Short mmCIF file of C-alpha atoms and ligand atoms in Angstrom, two decimals:
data_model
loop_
_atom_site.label_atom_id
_atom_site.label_comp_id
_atom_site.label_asym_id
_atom_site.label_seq_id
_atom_site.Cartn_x
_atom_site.Cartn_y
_atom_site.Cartn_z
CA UNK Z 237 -0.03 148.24 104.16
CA UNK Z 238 3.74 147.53 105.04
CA UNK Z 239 4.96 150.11 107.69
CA UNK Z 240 8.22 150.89 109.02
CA UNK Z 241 8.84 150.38 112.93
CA UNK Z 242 9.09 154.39 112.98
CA UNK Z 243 5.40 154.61 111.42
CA UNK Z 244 4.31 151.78 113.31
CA UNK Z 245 4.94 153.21 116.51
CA UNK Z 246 4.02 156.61 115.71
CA UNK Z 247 0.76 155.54 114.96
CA UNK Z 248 0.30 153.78 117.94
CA UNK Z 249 0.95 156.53 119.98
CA UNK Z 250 -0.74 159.74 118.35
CA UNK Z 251 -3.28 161.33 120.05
CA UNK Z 252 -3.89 163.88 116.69
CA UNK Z 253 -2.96 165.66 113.85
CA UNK Z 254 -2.39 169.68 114.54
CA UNK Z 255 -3.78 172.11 112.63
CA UNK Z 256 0.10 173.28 111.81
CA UNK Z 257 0.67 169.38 110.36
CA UNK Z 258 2.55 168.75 113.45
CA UNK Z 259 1.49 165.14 115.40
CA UNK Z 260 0.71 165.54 118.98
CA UNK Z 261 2.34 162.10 120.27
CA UNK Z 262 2.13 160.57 123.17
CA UNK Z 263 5.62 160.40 125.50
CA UNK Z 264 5.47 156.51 127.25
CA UNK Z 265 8.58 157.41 129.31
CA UNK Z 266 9.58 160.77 130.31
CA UNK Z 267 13.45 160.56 131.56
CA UNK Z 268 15.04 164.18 133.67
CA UNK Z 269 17.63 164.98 134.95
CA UNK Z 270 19.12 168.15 136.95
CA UNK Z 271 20.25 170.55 133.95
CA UNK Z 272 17.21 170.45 131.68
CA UNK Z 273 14.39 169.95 134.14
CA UNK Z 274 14.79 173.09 136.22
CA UNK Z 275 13.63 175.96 134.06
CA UNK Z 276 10.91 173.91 132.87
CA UNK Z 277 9.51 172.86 136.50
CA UNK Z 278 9.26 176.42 136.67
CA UNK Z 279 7.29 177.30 133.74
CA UNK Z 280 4.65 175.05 134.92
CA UNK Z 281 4.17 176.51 138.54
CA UNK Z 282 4.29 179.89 136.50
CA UNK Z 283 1.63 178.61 134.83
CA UNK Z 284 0.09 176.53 138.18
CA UNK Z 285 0.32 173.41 135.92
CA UNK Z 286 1.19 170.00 137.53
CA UNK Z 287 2.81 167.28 136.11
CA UNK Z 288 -0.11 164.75 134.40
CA UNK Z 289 1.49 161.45 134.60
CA UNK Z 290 4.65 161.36 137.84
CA UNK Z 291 4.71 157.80 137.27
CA UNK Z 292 5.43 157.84 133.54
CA UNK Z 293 8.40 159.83 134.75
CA UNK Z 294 11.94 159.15 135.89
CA UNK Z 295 14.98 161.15 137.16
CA UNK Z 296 18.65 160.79 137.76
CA UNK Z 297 21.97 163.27 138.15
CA UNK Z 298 24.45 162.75 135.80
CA UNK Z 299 25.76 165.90 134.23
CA UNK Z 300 26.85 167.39 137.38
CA UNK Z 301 27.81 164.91 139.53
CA UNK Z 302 31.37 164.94 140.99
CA UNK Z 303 33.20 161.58 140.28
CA UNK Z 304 35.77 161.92 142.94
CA UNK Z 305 33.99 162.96 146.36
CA UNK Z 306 30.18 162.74 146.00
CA UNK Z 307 29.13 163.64 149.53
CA UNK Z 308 26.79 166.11 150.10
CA UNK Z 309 26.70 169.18 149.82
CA UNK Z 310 29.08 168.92 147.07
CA UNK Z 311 31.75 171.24 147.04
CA UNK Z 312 30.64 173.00 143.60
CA UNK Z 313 28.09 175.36 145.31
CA UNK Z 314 26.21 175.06 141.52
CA UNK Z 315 26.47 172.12 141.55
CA UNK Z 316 24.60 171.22 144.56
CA UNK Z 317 21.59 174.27 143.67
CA UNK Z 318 21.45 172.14 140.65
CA UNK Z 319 20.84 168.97 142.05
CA UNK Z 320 18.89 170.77 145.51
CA UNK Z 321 16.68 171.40 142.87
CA UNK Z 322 15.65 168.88 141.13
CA UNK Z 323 15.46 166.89 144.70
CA UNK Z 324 12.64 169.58 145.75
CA UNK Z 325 10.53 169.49 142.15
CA UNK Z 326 10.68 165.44 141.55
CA UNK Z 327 9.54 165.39 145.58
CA UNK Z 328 6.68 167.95 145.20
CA UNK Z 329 5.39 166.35 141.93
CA UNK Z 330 5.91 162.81 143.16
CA UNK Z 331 8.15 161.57 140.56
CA UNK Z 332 10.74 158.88 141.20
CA UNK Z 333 14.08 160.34 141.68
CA UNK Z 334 16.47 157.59 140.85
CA UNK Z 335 19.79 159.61 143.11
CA UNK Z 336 23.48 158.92 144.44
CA UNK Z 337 22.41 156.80 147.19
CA UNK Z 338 20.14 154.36 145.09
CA UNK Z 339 22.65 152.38 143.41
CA UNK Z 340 20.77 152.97 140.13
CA UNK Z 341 22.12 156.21 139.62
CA UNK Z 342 23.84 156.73 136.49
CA UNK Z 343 23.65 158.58 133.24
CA UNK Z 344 20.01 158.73 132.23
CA UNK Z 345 20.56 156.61 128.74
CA UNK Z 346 22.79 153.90 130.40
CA UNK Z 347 20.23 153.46 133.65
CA UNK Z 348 17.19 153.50 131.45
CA UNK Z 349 18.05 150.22 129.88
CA UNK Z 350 20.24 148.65 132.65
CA UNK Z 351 17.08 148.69 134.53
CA UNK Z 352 14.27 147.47 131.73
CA UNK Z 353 12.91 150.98 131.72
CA UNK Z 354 13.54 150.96 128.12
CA UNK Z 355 11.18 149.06 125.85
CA UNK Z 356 10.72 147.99 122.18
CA UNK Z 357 7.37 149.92 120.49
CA UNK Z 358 7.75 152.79 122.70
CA UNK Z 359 8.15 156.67 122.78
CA UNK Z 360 10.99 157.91 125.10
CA UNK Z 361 11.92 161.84 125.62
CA UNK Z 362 14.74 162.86 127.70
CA UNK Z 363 15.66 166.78 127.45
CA UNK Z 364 19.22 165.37 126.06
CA UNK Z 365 20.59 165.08 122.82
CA UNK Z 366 21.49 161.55 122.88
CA UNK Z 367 18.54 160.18 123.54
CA UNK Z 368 18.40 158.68 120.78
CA UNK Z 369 20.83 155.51 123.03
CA UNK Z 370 17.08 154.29 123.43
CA UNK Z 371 16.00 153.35 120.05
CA UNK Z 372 18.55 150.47 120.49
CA UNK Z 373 15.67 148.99 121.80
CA UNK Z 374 13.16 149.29 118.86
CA UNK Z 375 11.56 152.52 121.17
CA UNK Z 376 11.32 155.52 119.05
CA UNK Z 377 13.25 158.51 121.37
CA UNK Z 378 13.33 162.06 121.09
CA UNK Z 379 16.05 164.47 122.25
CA UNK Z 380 14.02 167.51 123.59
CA UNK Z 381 14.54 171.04 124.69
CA UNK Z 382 13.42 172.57 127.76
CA UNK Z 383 10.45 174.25 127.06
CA UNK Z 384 9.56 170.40 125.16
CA UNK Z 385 10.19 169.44 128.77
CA UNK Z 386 7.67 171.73 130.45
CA UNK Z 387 4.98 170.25 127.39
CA UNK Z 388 5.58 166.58 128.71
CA UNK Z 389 5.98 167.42 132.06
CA UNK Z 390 2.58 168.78 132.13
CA UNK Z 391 0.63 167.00 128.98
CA UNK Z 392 2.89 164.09 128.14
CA UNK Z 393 2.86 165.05 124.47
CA UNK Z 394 5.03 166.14 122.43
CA UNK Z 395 4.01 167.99 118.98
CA UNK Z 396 6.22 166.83 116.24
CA UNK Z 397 6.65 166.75 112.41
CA UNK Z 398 6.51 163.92 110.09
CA UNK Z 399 9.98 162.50 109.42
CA UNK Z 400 11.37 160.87 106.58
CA UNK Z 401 13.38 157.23 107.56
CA UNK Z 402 16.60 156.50 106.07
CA UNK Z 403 17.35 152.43 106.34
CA UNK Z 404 21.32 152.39 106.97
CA UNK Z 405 22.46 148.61 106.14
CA UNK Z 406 25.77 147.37 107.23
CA UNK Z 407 26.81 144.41 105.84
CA UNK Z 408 29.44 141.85 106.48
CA UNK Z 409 31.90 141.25 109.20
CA UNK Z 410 33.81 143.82 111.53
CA UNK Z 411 37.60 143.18 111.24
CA UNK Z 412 39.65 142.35 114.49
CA UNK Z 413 40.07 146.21 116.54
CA UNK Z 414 36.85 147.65 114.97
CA UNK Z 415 33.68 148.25 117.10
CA UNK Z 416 30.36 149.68 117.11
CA UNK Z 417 32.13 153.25 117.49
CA UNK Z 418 34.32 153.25 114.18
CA UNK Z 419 30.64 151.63 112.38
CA UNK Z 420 29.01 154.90 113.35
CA UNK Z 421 31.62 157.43 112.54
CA UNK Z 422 31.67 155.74 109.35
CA UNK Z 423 28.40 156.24 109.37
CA UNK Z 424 28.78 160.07 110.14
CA UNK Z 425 31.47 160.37 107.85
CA UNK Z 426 30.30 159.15 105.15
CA UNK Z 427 26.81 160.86 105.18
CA UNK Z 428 27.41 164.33 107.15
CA UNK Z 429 26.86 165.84 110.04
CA UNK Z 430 24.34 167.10 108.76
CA UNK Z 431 22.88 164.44 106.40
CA UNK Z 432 20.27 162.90 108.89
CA UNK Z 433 18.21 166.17 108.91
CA UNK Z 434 14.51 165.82 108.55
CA UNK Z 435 15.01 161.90 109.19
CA UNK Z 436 15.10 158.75 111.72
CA UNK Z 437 17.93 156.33 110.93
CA UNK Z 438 16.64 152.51 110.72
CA UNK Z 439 20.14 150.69 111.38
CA UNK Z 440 19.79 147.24 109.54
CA UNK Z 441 21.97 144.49 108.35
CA UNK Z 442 23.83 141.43 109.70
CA UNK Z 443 26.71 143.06 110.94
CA UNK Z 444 24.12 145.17 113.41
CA UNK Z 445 21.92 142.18 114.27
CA UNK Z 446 25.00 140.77 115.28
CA UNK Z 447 25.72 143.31 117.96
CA UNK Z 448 24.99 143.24 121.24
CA UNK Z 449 22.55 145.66 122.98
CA UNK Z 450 25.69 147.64 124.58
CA UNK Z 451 26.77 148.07 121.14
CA UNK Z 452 23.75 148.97 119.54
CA UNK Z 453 23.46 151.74 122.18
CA UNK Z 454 26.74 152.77 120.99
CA UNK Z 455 25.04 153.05 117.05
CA UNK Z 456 22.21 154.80 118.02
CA UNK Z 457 23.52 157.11 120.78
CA UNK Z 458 25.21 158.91 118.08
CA UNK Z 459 22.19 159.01 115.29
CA UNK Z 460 22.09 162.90 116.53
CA UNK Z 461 25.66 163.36 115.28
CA UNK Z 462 24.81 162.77 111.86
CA UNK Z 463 21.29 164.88 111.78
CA UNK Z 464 19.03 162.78 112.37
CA UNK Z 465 16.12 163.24 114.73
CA UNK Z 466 15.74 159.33 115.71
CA UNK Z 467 17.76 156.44 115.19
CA UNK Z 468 16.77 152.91 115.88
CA UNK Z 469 17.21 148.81 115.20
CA UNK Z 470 14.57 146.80 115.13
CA UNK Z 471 13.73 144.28 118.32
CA UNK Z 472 15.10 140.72 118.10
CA UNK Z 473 15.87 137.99 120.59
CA UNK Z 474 19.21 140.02 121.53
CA UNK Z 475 16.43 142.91 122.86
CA UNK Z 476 14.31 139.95 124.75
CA UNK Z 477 17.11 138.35 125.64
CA UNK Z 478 18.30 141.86 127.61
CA UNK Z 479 15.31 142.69 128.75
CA UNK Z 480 14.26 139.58 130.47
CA UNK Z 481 14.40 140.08 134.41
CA UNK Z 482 15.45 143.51 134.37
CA UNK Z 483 13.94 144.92 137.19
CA UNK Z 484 11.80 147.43 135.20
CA UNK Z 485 10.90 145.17 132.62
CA UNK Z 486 7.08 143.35 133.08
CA UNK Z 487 7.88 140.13 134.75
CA UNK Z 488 6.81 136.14 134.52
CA UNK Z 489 3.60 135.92 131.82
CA UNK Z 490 3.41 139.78 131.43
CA UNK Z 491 6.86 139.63 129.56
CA UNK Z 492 5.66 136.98 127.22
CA UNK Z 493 2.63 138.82 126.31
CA UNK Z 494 5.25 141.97 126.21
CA UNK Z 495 7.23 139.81 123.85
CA UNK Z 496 4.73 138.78 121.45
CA UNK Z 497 3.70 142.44 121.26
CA UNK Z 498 7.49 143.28 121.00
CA UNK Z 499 7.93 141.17 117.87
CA UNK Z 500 5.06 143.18 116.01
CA UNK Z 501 7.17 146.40 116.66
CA UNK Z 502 9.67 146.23 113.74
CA UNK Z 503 9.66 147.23 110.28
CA UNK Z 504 7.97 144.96 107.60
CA UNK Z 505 10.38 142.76 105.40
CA UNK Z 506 8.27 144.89 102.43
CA UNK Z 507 8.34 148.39 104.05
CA UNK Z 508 9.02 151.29 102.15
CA UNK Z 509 12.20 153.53 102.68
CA UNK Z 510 12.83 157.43 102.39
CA UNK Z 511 16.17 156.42 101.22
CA UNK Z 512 18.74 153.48 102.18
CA UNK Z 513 22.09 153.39 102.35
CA UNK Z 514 24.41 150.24 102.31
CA UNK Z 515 27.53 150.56 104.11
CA UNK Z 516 30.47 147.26 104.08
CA UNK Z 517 31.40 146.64 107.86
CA UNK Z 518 34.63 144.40 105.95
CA UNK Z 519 35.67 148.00 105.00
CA UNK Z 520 35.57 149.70 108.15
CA UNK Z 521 39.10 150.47 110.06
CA UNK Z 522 39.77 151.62 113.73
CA UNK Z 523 38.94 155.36 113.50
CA UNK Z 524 39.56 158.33 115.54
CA UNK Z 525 38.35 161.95 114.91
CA UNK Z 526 40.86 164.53 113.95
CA UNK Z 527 38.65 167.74 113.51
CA UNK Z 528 35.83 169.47 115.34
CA UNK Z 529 33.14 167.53 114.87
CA UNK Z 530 32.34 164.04 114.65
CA UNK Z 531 31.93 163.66 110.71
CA UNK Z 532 35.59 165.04 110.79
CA UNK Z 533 37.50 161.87 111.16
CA UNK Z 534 40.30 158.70 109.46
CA UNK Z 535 40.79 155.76 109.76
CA UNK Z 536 43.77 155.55 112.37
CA UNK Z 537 46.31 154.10 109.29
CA UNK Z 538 45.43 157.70 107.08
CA UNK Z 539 46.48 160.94 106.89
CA UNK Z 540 44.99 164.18 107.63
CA UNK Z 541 42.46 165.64 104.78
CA UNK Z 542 43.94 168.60 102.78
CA UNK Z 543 42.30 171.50 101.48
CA UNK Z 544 42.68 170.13 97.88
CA UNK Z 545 40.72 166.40 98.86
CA UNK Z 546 37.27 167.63 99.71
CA UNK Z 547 34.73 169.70 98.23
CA UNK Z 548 35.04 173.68 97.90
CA UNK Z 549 31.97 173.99 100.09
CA UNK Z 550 34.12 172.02 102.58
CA UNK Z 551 37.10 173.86 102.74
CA UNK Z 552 36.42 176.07 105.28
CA UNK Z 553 34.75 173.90 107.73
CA UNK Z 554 38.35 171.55 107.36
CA UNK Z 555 40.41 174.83 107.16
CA UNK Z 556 38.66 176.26 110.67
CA UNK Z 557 38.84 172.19 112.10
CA UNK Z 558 42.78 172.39 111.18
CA UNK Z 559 43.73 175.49 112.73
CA UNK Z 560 41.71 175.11 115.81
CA UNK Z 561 43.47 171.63 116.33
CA UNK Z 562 46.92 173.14 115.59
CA UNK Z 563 47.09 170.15 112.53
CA UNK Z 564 48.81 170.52 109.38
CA UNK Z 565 46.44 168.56 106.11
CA UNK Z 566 48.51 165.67 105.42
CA UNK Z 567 50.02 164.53 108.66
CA UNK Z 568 49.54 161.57 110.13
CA UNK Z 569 47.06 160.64 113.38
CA UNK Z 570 48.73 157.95 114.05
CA UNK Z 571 51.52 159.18 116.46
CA UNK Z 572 50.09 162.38 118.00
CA UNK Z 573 50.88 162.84 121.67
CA UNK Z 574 48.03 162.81 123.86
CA UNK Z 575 48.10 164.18 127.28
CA UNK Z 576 44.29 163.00 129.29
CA UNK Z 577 42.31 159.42 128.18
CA UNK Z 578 39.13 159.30 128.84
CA UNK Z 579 36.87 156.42 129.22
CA UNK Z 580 33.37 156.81 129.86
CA UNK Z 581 29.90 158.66 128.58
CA UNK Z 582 26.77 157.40 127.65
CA UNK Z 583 28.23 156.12 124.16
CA UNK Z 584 30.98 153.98 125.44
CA UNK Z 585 30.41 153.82 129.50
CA UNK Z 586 28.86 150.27 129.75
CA UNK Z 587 30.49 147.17 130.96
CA UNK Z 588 31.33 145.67 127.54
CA UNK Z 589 33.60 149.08 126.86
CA UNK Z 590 35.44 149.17 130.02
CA UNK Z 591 36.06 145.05 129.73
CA UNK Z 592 37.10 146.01 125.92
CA UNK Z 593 39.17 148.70 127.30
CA UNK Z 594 40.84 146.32 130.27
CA UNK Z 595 41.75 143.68 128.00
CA UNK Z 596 44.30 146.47 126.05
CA UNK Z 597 45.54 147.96 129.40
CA UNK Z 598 46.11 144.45 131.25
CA UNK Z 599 49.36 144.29 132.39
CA UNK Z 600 50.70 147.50 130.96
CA UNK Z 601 50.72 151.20 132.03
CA UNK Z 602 49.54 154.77 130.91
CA UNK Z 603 52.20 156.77 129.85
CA UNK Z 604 53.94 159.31 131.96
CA UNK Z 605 52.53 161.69 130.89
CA UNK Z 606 48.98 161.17 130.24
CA UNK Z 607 46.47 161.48 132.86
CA UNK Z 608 43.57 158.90 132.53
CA UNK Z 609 40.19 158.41 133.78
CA UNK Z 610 37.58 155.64 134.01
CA UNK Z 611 34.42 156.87 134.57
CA UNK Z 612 31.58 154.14 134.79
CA UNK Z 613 28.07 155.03 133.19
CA UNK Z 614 26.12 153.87 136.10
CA UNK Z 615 26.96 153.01 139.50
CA UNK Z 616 26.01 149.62 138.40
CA UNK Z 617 28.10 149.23 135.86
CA UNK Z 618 30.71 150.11 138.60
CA UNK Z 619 29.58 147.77 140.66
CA UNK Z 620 29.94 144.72 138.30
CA UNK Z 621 33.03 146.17 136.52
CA UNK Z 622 34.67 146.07 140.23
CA UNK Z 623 32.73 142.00 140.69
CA UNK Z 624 35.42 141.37 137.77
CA UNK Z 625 38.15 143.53 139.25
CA UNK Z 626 38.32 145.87 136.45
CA UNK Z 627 39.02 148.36 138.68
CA UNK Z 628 42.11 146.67 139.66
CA UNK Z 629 43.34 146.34 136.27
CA UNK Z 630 42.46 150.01 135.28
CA UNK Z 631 44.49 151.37 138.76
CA UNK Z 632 47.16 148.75 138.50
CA UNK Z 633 47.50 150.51 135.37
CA UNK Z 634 47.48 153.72 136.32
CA UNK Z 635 44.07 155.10 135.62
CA UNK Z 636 42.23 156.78 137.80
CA UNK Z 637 38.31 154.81 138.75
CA UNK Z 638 35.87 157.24 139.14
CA UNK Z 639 32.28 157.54 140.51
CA UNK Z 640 29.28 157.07 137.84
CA UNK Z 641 28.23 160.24 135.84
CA UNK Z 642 28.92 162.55 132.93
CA UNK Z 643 32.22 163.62 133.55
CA UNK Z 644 34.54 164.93 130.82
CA UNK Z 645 31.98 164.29 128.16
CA UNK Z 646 30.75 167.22 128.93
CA UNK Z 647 33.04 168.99 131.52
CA UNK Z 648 30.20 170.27 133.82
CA UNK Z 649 32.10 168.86 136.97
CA UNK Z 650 35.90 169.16 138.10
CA UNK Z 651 36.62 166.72 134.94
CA UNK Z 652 37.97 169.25 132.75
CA UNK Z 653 40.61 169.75 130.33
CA UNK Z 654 43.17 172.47 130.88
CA UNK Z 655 44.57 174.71 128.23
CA UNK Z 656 45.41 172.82 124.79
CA UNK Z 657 45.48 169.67 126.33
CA UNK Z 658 44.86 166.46 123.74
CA UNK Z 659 42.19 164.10 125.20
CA UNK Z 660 41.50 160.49 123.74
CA UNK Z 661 37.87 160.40 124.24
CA UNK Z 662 35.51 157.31 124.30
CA UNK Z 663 32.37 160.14 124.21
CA UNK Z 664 30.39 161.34 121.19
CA UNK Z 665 31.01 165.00 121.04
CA UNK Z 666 34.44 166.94 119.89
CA UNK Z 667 33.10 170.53 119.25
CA UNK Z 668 35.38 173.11 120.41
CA UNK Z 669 35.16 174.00 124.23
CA UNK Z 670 33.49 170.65 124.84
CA UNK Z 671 35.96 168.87 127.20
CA UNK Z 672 36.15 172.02 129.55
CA UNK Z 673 38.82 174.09 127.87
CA UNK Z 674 37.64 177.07 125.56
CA UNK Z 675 41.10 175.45 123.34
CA UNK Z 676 41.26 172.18 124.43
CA UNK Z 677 41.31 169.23 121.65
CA UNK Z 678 39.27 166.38 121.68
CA UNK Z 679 39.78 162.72 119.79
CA UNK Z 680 37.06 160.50 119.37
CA UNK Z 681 37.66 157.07 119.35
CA UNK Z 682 37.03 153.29 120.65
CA UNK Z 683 37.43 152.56 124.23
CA UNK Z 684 39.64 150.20 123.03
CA UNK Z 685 41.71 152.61 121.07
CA UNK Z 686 41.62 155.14 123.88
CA UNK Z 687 43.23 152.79 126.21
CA UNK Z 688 45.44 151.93 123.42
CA UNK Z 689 46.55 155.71 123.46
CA UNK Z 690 46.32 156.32 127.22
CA UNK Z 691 49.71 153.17 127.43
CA UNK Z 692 51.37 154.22 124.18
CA UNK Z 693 50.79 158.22 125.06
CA UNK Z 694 49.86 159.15 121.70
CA UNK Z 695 47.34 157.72 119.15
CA UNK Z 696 48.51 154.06 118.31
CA UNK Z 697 46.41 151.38 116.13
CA UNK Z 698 45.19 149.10 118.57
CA UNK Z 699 45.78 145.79 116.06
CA UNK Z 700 49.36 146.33 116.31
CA UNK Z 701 49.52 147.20 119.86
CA UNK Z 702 47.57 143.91 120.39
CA UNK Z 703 49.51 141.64 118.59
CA UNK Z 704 52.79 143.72 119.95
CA UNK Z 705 53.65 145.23 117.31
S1 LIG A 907 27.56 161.36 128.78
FE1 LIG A 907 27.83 163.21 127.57
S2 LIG A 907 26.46 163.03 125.82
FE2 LIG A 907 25.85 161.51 127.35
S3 LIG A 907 24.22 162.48 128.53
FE3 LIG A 907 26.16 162.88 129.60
S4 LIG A 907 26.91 164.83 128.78
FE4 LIG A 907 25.31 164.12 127.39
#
């Protein structure tokens, strides 16, 4: 019978069906890090349960990491408990702790691929929403909470229910300024926030098996910002091609036989869809989020929604999104003033972004009065970024070039907003309070767009600034 890669793999890794109509399922790769592991290490010595399988397990800091100074002891007292304490659980449980003086440490869905770690055909947890980056990779990957952490920690399973699978084709090609990022807040927009509930997204469609694996990451990282549980594309010779002599990845004959197993782990040509949605790449514009969450967003050459455009269940949600951002429906994005750029996350914090990125900021500079940040999603994506001299360009430029980690995605370090500040962000998330500030605004966009914004000082198209308009 024809299966989608979703039921393929689930299969493949239940153990059995609960009496509650959950599936226990087997967790391949277990990725941690130091905010969601803690309280969940704890739960099992409460318990005096031990980790079952260390070496299906992996950690890294990210969230917390300074990107300035990262000696130790940091100077955030939390900061260093944080991390203290995921040193002493991954040491007494004997898992591999992947930290600031490895040169693999990074944000835990840009390191899991960079070093083969991810894999087509299997299941991947991570107690972080956007774990979800993984199924780039034909691996089916949950976002889990902590006590979902203390059930793989010590079984390696995770109960689940069924989900439905929505096949997302985009077709056609991407117009000149528009990137993975503006296909999957299309995506978002056009289907909700909330649409993807109770499914996995199957991303399909030339314009996606064109991508690269960076910017497939980019699609899928953000699958959670529409609803749904999973998102994923399935394998091709771009994944092999990725994959092949990454250090984590099986080597010599073992990744052939890996391969040929690979190719098995994608959806049938005849498999059977939940629903399917077709979506016309041509279409798609440079877009940049006005609101306060992702689905809340225009292409960069429209105006602002007004009360009378959407829906009456929508009002409010747009009324709340326009008074929190200090908008008026009707105005304009193009042209609002800025004041931080940030470059970075695990959606757009690989080396294809900040090269992207460098190609718009080349020779020019960030506006007076913007303040802008590069913040690399791995220290080896630093590393090679600084082979090309990217960091020159970026500093040259006046941006600042960071250490690897979280950052201002998420605002758990020094990287922080103030006040009402306006940030052009290259990260996936622009709920209220998110960038550090209880009021502070956040614009999602391209990395090319944000370093559009971070030279011009307020949101700009990039097609005209590229052709210098
Ligand atoms: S970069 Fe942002 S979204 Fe990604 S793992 Fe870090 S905090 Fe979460």
């Amino acid at each position: 019978m024809s299966q989608t890669l979703l039921q393929k793999v689930w299969n493949a890794h239940a153990v059995r069906r609960l009496p509650n109509g959950q599936t226990q399922l087997f967790v391949g790769l277990h990725l941690i890090h130091e905010v969601t592991s803690p309280q969940a290490f704890d739960m099992l010595r409460a318990r005096g349960w031990h980790v079952r399988y260390p070496e299906r397990t992996v950690a890294t800091v990210d969230h917390i990491v300074p990107t300035r100074d990262q000696r130790r002891p940091f100077l955030d007292v939390m900061a260093e408990d944080m991390l203290s304490a995921l040193e002493r659980n991954v040491r007494g449980a004997g898992i591999e702790m992947l930290d600031l003086s490895s040169g693999s440490q990074g944000i835990v869905h840009v390191i899991g691929p960079e070093l083969g770690l991810t894999q087509p055909g299997m299941t991947i947890a991570c107690g972080d929403s956007h774990t979800s980056t993984h199924g780039a990779f034909g691996a089916v990957a949950f976002g889990i909470g902590t006590s979902q952490v203390r059930d793989v920690l010590a079984s390696q399973c995770l109960a689940l229910d069924p989900l439905k699978v929505r096949r997302i084709d985009v077709r056609g090609r991407l117009g000149e300024g528009v990137y993975a990022k503006d296909v999957i807040l299309e995506i978002i927009r056009r289907l909700g926030v909330n649409g993807g509930v109770g499914y996995a997204y199957e991303y399909a469609g030339d314009a996606i098996e064109r991508m690269s694996m960076d910017e497939r990451m980019t699609i899928c990282n953000m699958s959670i910002e529409g609803g749904a549980r999973v998102g994923y594309i399935n394998p091709d010779d771009t994944t092999f091609d990725y994959l092949r002599g990454r250090r984590r990845a099986p080597q010599g004959e073992a990744f052939d036989r890996a391969v040929a197993w690979w190719r098995s782990m994608r959806s049938d040509a005849d498999a059977t869809y939940d629903d399917r949605v077709t979506i016309d790449a041509a279409a798609i514009r440079p877009t940049v989020t006005w609101g306060i969450n992702p689905g809340q967003s225009v292409y960069v050459d429209e105006r602002l929604p007004k009360s009378g455009d959407v829906e009456p269940a929508d009002r409010a949600a747009l009324d709340e999104a326009l008074v929190f951002m200090g908008w008026t429906g009707g105005a304009p994005i193009k042209g609002t003033k800025i004041d931080v750029a940030f470059l970075g996350s695990c959606t757009n914090g690989r080396l294809s972004d900040l090269r992207e990125a460098a190609r718009v900021v080349r020779g020019r500079h960030v506006a007076p009065h913007v303040r802008a940040m590069v913040v690399p999603g791995s220290q080896s994506v630093r590393m090679a970024a600084e082979r090309e001299g990217l960091d020159r360009v970026f500093t040259e430029a006046g941006f600042d070039w960071r250490g690897a980690g979280c950052s201002m995605c998420l605002a758990m370090n020094q990287d922080r907003l103030e006040g009402r500040e306006v940030c052009a962000s290259s990260s996936n998330r622009n709920f209220k309070g998110r960038q550090g500030s209880p009021t502070g605004r956040t614009l999602l966009m391209s990395p090319a767009m944000v370093a559009a914004a971070a030279v011009a000082g307020e949101v700009v198209d990039v097609r005209e600034l590229a052709n210098g308009r």
